[in-house]
mmCIF file with all atom_site columns, C-alpha atoms in Angstrom:
data_model
loop_
_atom_site.group_PDB
_atom_site.id
_atom_site.type_symbol
_atom_site.label_atom_id
_atom_site.label_alt_id
_atom_site.label_comp_id
_atom_site.label_asym_id
_atom_site.label_entity_id
_atom_site.label_seq_id
_atom_site.pdbx_PDB_ins_code
_atom_site.Cartn_x
_atom_site.Cartn_y
_atom_site.Cartn_z
_atom_site.occupancy
_atom_site.B_iso_or_equiv
_atom_site.pdbx_formal_charge
_atom_site.auth_seq_id
_atom_site.auth_comp_id
_atom_site.auth_asym_id
_atom_site.auth_atom_id
_atom_site.pdbx_PDB_model_num
ATOM 1   C CA . MET B 1 1   ? -23.775 -11.642 -30.690 1.00 0.00 ? 798 MET B CA 1
ATOM 2   C CA . ARG B 1 2   ? -21.953 -9.564  -28.046 1.00 0.00 ? 799 ARG B CA 1
ATOM 3   C CA . ARG B 1 3   ? -22.203 -5.623  -28.527 1.00 0.00 ? 800 ARG B CA 1
ATOM 4   C CA . TYR B 1 4   ? -19.076 -3.359  -27.968 1.00 0.00 ? 801 TYR B CA 1
ATOM 5   C CA . TYR B 1 5   ? -20.146 -0.296  -28.669 1.00 0.00 ? 802 TYR B CA 1
ATOM 6   C CA . ILE B 1 6   ? -23.054 1.956   -27.445 1.00 0.00 ? 803 ILE B CA 1
ATOM 7   C CA . LEU B 1 7   ? -24.002 4.908   -29.844 1.00 0.00 ? 804 LEU B CA 1
ATOM 8   C CA . ASP B 1 8   ? -24.737 8.304   -27.808 1.00 0.00 ? 805 ASP B CA 1
ATOM 9   C CA . THR B 1 9   ? -27.556 10.388  -29.129 1.00 0.00 ? 806 THR B CA 1
ATOM 10  C CA . ASN B 1 10  ? -25.529 12.700  -31.197 1.00 0.00 ? 807 ASN B CA 1
ATOM 11  C CA . VAL B 1 11  ? -24.137 9.730   -33.113 1.00 0.00 ? 808 VAL B CA 1
ATOM 12  C CA . ILE B 1 12  ? -27.560 8.225   -34.039 1.00 0.00 ? 809 ILE B CA 1
ATOM 13  C CA . SER B 1 13  ? -28.766 11.959  -35.164 1.00 0.00 ? 810 SER B CA 1
ATOM 14  C CA . GLU B 1 14  ? -25.821 12.296  -37.346 1.00 0.00 ? 811 GLU B CA 1
ATOM 15  C CA . LEU B 1 15  ? -26.581 8.847   -39.213 1.00 0.00 ? 812 LEU B CA 1
ATOM 16  C CA . MET B 1 16  ? -30.146 10.290  -39.735 1.00 0.00 ? 813 MET B CA 1
ATOM 17  C CA . LYS B 1 17  ? -29.264 13.183  -41.532 1.00 0.00 ? 814 LYS B CA 1
ATOM 18  C CA . SER B 1 18  ? -29.308 13.719  -45.387 1.00 0.00 ? 815 SER B CA 1
ATOM 19  C CA . LYS B 1 19  ? -25.498 14.246  -45.519 1.00 0.00 ? 816 LYS B CA 1
ATOM 20  C CA . PRO B 1 20  ? -24.000 12.612  -42.628 1.00 0.00 ? 817 PRO B CA 1
ATOM 21  C CA . ASP B 1 21  ? -20.247 12.788  -41.680 1.00 0.00 ? 818 ASP B CA 1
ATOM 22  C CA . THR B 1 22  ? -18.369 10.222  -43.759 1.00 0.00 ? 819 THR B CA 1
ATOM 23  C CA . ASN B 1 23  ? -16.339 8.882   -40.900 1.00 0.00 ? 820 ASN B CA 1
ATOM 24  C CA . VAL B 1 24  ? -19.310 8.314   -38.751 1.00 0.00 ? 821 VAL B CA 1
ATOM 25  C CA . ILE B 1 25  ? -20.494 6.541   -41.686 1.00 0.00 ? 822 ILE B CA 1
ATOM 26  C CA . ASP B 1 26  ? -18.039 4.403   -42.162 1.00 0.00 ? 823 ASP B CA 1
ATOM 27  C CA . GLN B 1 27  ? -17.419 3.339   -38.558 1.00 0.00 ? 824 GLN B CA 1
ATOM 28  C CA . ALA B 1 28  ? -21.247 2.697   -38.384 1.00 0.00 ? 825 ALA B CA 1
ATOM 29  C CA . GLU B 1 29  ? -20.823 0.569   -41.406 1.00 0.00 ? 826 GLU B CA 1
ATOM 30  C CA . LYS B 1 30  ? -17.866 -1.328  -39.914 1.00 0.00 ? 827 LYS B CA 1
ATOM 31  C CA . PHE B 1 31  ? -19.344 -1.851  -36.622 1.00 0.00 ? 828 PHE B CA 1
ATOM 32  C CA . GLU B 1 32  ? -22.962 -2.191  -36.993 1.00 0.00 ? 829 GLU B CA 1
ATOM 33  C CA . GLN B 1 33  ? -23.178 -5.685  -36.077 1.00 0.00 ? 830 GLN B CA 1
ATOM 34  C CA . PHE B 1 34  ? -21.260 -4.696  -32.683 1.00 0.00 ? 831 PHE B CA 1
ATOM 35  C CA . SER B 1 35  ? -23.213 -1.884  -31.927 1.00 0.00 ? 832 SER B CA 1
ATOM 36  C CA . ALA B 1 36  ? -26.398 -1.129  -29.860 1.00 0.00 ? 833 ALA B CA 1
ATOM 37  C CA . ILE B 1 37  ? -27.943 2.090   -28.256 1.00 0.00 ? 834 ILE B CA 1
ATOM 38  C CA . SER B 1 38  ? -29.262 2.674   -24.688 1.00 0.00 ? 835 SER B CA 1
ATOM 39  C CA . SER B 1 39  ? -32.625 2.855   -23.568 1.00 0.00 ? 836 SER B CA 1
ATOM 40  C CA . THR B 1 40  ? -32.134 6.687   -22.582 1.00 0.00 ? 837 THR B CA 1
ATOM 41  C CA . THR B 1 41  ? -30.660 7.524   -26.338 1.00 0.00 ? 838 THR B CA 1
ATOM 42  C CA . TRP B 1 42  ? -33.727 5.983   -27.702 1.00 0.00 ? 839 TRP B CA 1
ATOM 43  C CA . ASN B 1 43  ? -35.975 7.858   -25.202 1.00 0.00 ? 840 ASN B CA 1
ATOM 44  C CA . GLU B 1 44  ? -34.181 11.186  -26.083 1.00 0.00 ? 841 GLU B CA 1
ATOM 45  C CA . LEU B 1 45  ? -34.534 10.197  -30.004 1.00 0.00 ? 842 LEU B CA 1
ATOM 46  C CA . LEU B 1 46  ? -38.373 9.657   -29.648 1.00 0.00 ? 843 LEU B CA 1
ATOM 47  C CA . PHE B 1 47  ? -38.549 12.912  -27.257 1.00 0.00 ? 844 PHE B CA 1
ATOM 48  C CA . GLY B 1 48  ? -36.960 15.098  -30.087 1.00 0.00 ? 845 GLY B CA 1
ATOM 49  C CA . VAL B 1 49  ? -39.312 13.797  -32.656 1.00 0.00 ? 846 VAL B CA 1
ATOM 50  C CA . GLN B 1 50  ? -42.603 13.800  -30.472 1.00 0.00 ? 847 GLN B CA 1
ATOM 51  C CA . ARG B 1 51  ? -41.769 17.474  -29.963 1.00 0.00 ? 848 ARG B CA 1
ATOM 52  C CA . MET B 1 52  ? -41.826 18.555  -33.698 1.00 0.00 ? 849 MET B CA 1
ATOM 53  C CA . ALA B 1 53  ? -44.675 19.742  -35.561 1.00 0.00 ? 850 ALA B CA 1
ATOM 54  C CA . GLU B 1 54  ? -46.987 17.264  -36.951 1.00 0.00 ? 851 GLU B CA 1
ATOM 55  C CA . GLY B 1 55  ? -46.271 16.780  -40.605 1.00 0.00 ? 852 GLY B CA 1
ATOM 56  C CA . LYS B 1 56  ? -44.557 14.949  -43.122 1.00 0.00 ? 853 LYS B CA 1
ATOM 57  C CA . LYS B 1 57  ? -40.937 15.718  -42.120 1.00 0.00 ? 854 LYS B CA 1
ATOM 58  C CA . LYS B 1 58  ? -42.103 14.612  -38.334 1.00 0.00 ? 855 LYS B CA 1
ATOM 59  C CA . ASN B 1 59  ? -43.625 11.296  -39.640 1.00 0.00 ? 856 ASN B CA 1
ATOM 60  C CA . LEU B 1 60  ? -40.411 10.513  -41.905 1.00 0.00 ? 857 LEU B CA 1
ATOM 61  C CA . LEU B 1 61  ? -38.387 10.926  -39.045 1.00 0.00 ? 858 LEU B CA 1
ATOM 62  C CA . LEU B 1 62  ? -40.579 8.281   -36.757 1.00 0.00 ? 859 LEU B CA 1
ATOM 63  C CA . GLU B 1 63  ? -40.613 5.910   -39.544 1.00 0.00 ? 860 GLU B CA 1
ATOM 64  C CA . ASP B 1 64  ? -36.812 6.336   -39.752 1.00 0.00 ? 861 ASP B CA 1
ATOM 65  C CA . LEU B 1 65  ? -36.615 5.702   -36.081 1.00 0.00 ? 862 LEU B CA 1
ATOM 66  C CA . VAL B 1 66  ? -38.429 2.688   -36.168 1.00 0.00 ? 863 VAL B CA 1
ATOM 67  C CA . ASP B 1 67  ? -37.754 1.061   -39.480 1.00 0.00 ? 864 ASP B CA 1
ATOM 68  C CA . ASP B 1 68  ? -33.811 1.814   -39.351 1.00 0.00 ? 865 ASP B CA 1
ATOM 69  C CA . ILE B 1 69  ? -32.574 2.468   -35.822 1.00 0.00 ? 866 ILE B CA 1
ATOM 70  C CA . GLN B 1 70  ? -34.927 0.265   -33.758 1.00 0.00 ? 867 GLN B CA 1
ATOM 71  C CA . ALA B 1 71  ? -34.665 -2.667  -36.321 1.00 0.00 ? 868 ALA B CA 1
ATOM 72  C CA . ASN B 1 72  ? -30.663 -2.274  -36.580 1.00 0.00 ? 869 ASN B CA 1
ATOM 73  C CA . TYR B 1 73  ? -29.550 -1.370  -33.214 1.00 0.00 ? 870 TYR B CA 1
ATOM 74  C CA . PRO B 1 74  ? -30.444 -3.131  -30.121 1.00 0.00 ? 871 PRO B CA 1
ATOM 75  C CA . ILE B 1 75  ? -31.469 -1.134  -27.170 1.00 0.00 ? 872 ILE B CA 1
ATOM 76  C CA . ILE B 1 76  ? -29.811 -1.921  -23.937 1.00 0.00 ? 873 ILE B CA 1
ATOM 77  C CA . GLN B 1 77  ? -31.975 -1.108  -21.075 1.00 0.00 ? 874 GLN B CA 1
ATOM 78  C CA . TYR B 1 78  ? -31.060 1.402   -17.998 1.00 0.00 ? 875 TYR B CA 1
ATOM 79  C CA . ASP B 1 79  ? -30.993 -1.405  -15.252 1.00 0.00 ? 876 ASP B CA 1
ATOM 80  C CA . ASN B 1 80  ? -30.590 -2.169  -11.606 1.00 0.00 ? 877 ASN B CA 1
ATOM 81  C CA . HIS B 1 81  ? -26.886 -2.529  -12.502 1.00 0.00 ? 878 HIS B CA 1
ATOM 82  C CA . ALA B 1 82  ? -26.487 0.784   -14.451 1.00 0.00 ? 879 ALA B CA 1
ATOM 83  C CA . ALA B 1 83  ? -28.823 2.129   -11.739 1.00 0.00 ? 880 ALA B CA 1
ATOM 84  C CA . TRP B 1 84  ? -26.029 1.519   -8.903  1.00 0.00 ? 881 TRP B CA 1
ATOM 85  C CA . ILE B 1 85  ? -23.412 2.987   -11.197 1.00 0.00 ? 882 ILE B CA 1
ATOM 86  C CA . HIS B 1 86  ? -25.001 6.037   -11.994 1.00 0.00 ? 883 HIS B CA 1
ATOM 87  C CA . ALA B 1 87  ? -25.910 6.539   -8.274  1.00 0.00 ? 884 ALA B CA 1
ATOM 88  C CA . ASP B 1 88  ? -21.887 6.099   -7.607  1.00 0.00 ? 885 ASP B CA 1
ATOM 89  C CA . ILE B 1 89  ? -21.120 8.110   -10.735 1.00 0.00 ? 886 ILE B CA 1
ATOM 90  C CA . ARG B 1 90  ? -23.477 11.336  -9.566  1.00 0.00 ? 887 ARG B CA 1
ATOM 91  C CA . ALA B 1 91  ? -22.355 11.164  -5.857  1.00 0.00 ? 888 ALA B CA 1
ATOM 92  C CA . ARG B 1 92  ? -18.706 11.158  -6.941  1.00 0.00 ? 889 ARG B CA 1
ATOM 93  C CA . LEU B 1 93  ? -19.209 14.042  -9.319  1.00 0.00 ? 890 LEU B CA 1
ATOM 94  C CA . ALA B 1 94  ? -21.201 15.946  -6.922  1.00 0.00 ? 891 ALA B CA 1
ATOM 95  C CA . ALA B 1 95  ? -18.345 15.490  -4.089  1.00 0.00 ? 892 ALA B CA 1
ATOM 96  C CA . ALA B 1 96  ? -16.150 16.899  -6.639  1.00 0.00 ? 893 ALA B CA 1
ATOM 97  C CA . GLY B 1 97  ? -18.510 20.100  -7.505  1.00 0.00 ? 894 GLY B CA 1
ATOM 98  C CA . ILE B 1 98  ? -19.174 18.710  -10.904 1.00 0.00 ? 895 ILE B CA 1
ATOM 99  C CA . SER B 1 99  ? -22.392 18.697  -12.455 1.00 0.00 ? 896 SER B CA 1
ATOM 100 C CA . ILE B 1 100 ? -23.359 16.879  -15.581 1.00 0.00 ? 897 ILE B CA 1
ATOM 101 C CA . ASP B 1 101 ? -26.329 16.098  -17.760 1.00 0.00 ? 898 ASP B CA 1
ATOM 102 C CA . PHE B 1 102 ? -28.404 13.519  -16.220 1.00 0.00 ? 899 PHE B CA 1
ATOM 103 C CA . GLN B 1 103 ? -29.180 11.683  -19.096 1.00 0.00 ? 900 GLN B CA 1
ATOM 104 C CA . ASP B 1 104 ? -25.382 11.598  -20.000 1.00 0.00 ? 901 ASP B CA 1
ATOM 105 C CA . THR B 1 105 ? -24.457 10.045  -16.626 1.00 0.00 ? 902 THR B CA 1
ATOM 106 C CA . GLN B 1 106 ? -27.190 7.694   -17.542 1.00 0.00 ? 903 GLN B CA 1
ATOM 107 C CA . ILE B 1 107 ? -26.066 6.497   -20.845 1.00 0.00 ? 904 ILE B CA 1
ATOM 108 C CA . ALA B 1 108 ? -22.524 6.537   -19.391 1.00 0.00 ? 905 ALA B CA 1
ATOM 109 C CA . SER B 1 109 ? -23.864 4.294   -16.589 1.00 0.00 ? 906 SER B CA 1
ATOM 110 C CA . VAL B 1 110 ? -25.289 1.930   -19.123 1.00 0.00 ? 907 VAL B CA 1
ATOM 111 C CA . ALA B 1 111 ? -22.067 1.772   -21.011 1.00 0.00 ? 908 ALA B CA 1
ATOM 112 C CA . ILE B 1 112 ? -20.168 0.895   -17.751 1.00 0.00 ? 909 ILE B CA 1
ATOM 113 C CA . ALA B 1 113 ? -22.652 -1.900  -16.559 1.00 0.00 ? 910 ALA B CA 1
ATOM 114 C CA . ASN B 1 114 ? -22.317 -3.460  -19.896 1.00 0.00 ? 911 ASN B CA 1
ATOM 115 C CA . ASN B 1 115 ? -18.636 -3.288  -20.543 1.00 0.00 ? 912 ASN B CA 1
ATOM 116 C CA . MET B 1 116 ? -19.184 -1.313  -23.674 1.00 0.00 ? 913 MET B CA 1
ATOM 117 C CA . ILE B 1 117 ? -17.442 1.793   -25.310 1.00 0.00 ? 914 ILE B CA 1
ATOM 118 C CA . LEU B 1 118 ? -19.425 4.869   -25.521 1.00 0.00 ? 915 LEU B CA 1
ATOM 119 C CA . VAL B 1 119 ? -19.190 6.269   -28.887 1.00 0.00 ? 916 VAL B CA 1
ATOM 120 C CA . THR B 1 120 ? -19.885 10.078  -28.981 1.00 0.00 ? 917 THR B CA 1
ATOM 121 C CA . ARG B 1 121 ? -18.966 13.386  -30.506 1.00 0.00 ? 918 ARG B CA 1
ATOM 122 C CA . ASN B 1 122 ? -19.523 15.212  -26.688 1.00 0.00 ? 919 ASN B CA 1
ATOM 123 C CA . THR B 1 123 ? -16.406 13.609  -25.507 1.00 0.00 ? 920 THR B CA 1
ATOM 124 C CA . LYS B 1 124 ? -15.805 16.677  -23.197 1.00 0.00 ? 921 LYS B CA 1
ATOM 125 C CA . HIS B 1 125 ? -19.263 16.016  -21.806 1.00 0.00 ? 922 HIS B CA 1
ATOM 126 C CA . PHE B 1 126 ? -17.903 12.703  -20.517 1.00 0.00 ? 923 PHE B CA 1
ATOM 127 C CA . GLU B 1 127 ? -14.439 13.490  -19.407 1.00 0.00 ? 924 GLU B CA 1
ATOM 128 C CA . PRO B 1 128 ? -15.544 14.279  -16.190 1.00 0.00 ? 925 PRO B CA 1
ATOM 129 C CA . ILE B 1 129 ? -17.371 10.849  -15.746 1.00 0.00 ? 926 ILE B CA 1
ATOM 130 C CA . GLN B 1 130 ? -14.075 9.058   -16.973 1.00 0.00 ? 927 GLN B CA 1
ATOM 131 C CA . LYS B 1 131 ? -12.244 10.402  -13.938 1.00 0.00 ? 928 LYS B CA 1
ATOM 132 C CA . VAL B 1 132 ? -14.721 8.720   -11.571 1.00 0.00 ? 929 VAL B CA 1
ATOM 133 C CA . SER B 1 133 ? -15.458 5.765   -13.331 1.00 0.00 ? 930 SER B CA 1
ATOM 134 C CA . PRO B 1 134 ? -14.002 3.150   -15.964 1.00 0.00 ? 931 PRO B CA 1
ATOM 135 C CA . LEU B 1 135 ? -15.968 4.451   -18.754 1.00 0.00 ? 932 LEU B CA 1
ATOM 136 C CA . MET B 1 136 ? -14.333 3.713   -22.260 1.00 0.00 ? 933 MET B CA 1
ATOM 137 C CA . MET B 1 137 ? -14.900 6.243   -25.124 1.00 0.00 ? 934 MET B CA 1
ATOM 138 C CA . GLU B 1 138 ? -14.548 6.812   -28.807 1.00 0.00 ? 935 GLU B CA 1
ATOM 139 C CA . ASN B 1 139 ? -15.330 9.417   -31.323 1.00 0.00 ? 936 ASN B CA 1
ATOM 140 C CA . TRP B 1 140 ? -16.144 7.956   -34.646 1.00 0.00 ? 937 TRP B CA 1
ATOM 141 C CA . PHE B 1 141 ? -16.457 11.865  -35.919 1.00 0.00 ? 938 PHE B CA 1
ATOM 142 C CA . GLU B 1 142 ? -12.411 11.905  -35.883 1.00 0.00 ? 939 GLU B CA 1
ATOM 143 C CA . ARG B 1 143 ? -10.639 9.992   -38.623 1.00 0.00 ? 940 ARG B CA 1
ATOM 144 C CA . SER B 1 144 ? -8.516  8.126   -36.042 1.00 0.00 ? 941 SER B CA 1
ATOM 145 C CA . ALA B 1 145 ? -11.075 5.838   -34.444 1.00 0.00 ? 942 ALA B CA 1
ATOM 146 C CA . SER B 1 146 ? -10.962 2.132   -34.639 1.00 0.00 ? 943 SER B CA 1
#
């Protein structure tokens, strides 16, 4: 089945909270079969958990990542096509004197390479990328989303 949405790290983090935003839950349930995450997001999630102190909370979060997130959301790889797009975006932003987080441009590049809509709460982080690329975005934290 074709995936249309690529979920940013902050969306997955929200879904893992004990009391997640109801708008995000509603949209995630509605579009789960059409959603995926990027390998960059997967790395950010794993890194966040690995940095935690050893203990029950860390083990539960790691279990949730593997049993819930990895099991339900295909991981779209940062591949050669995305790398070309990523380099182009970074060069255009650099020429305009704009510096953006490397991981954000990488996630956006995976979305563009796969013709997917990036779902994020941090739309301001990605707006400069939209000015130099065909990045499509939605914010599921807002009621007006799809």
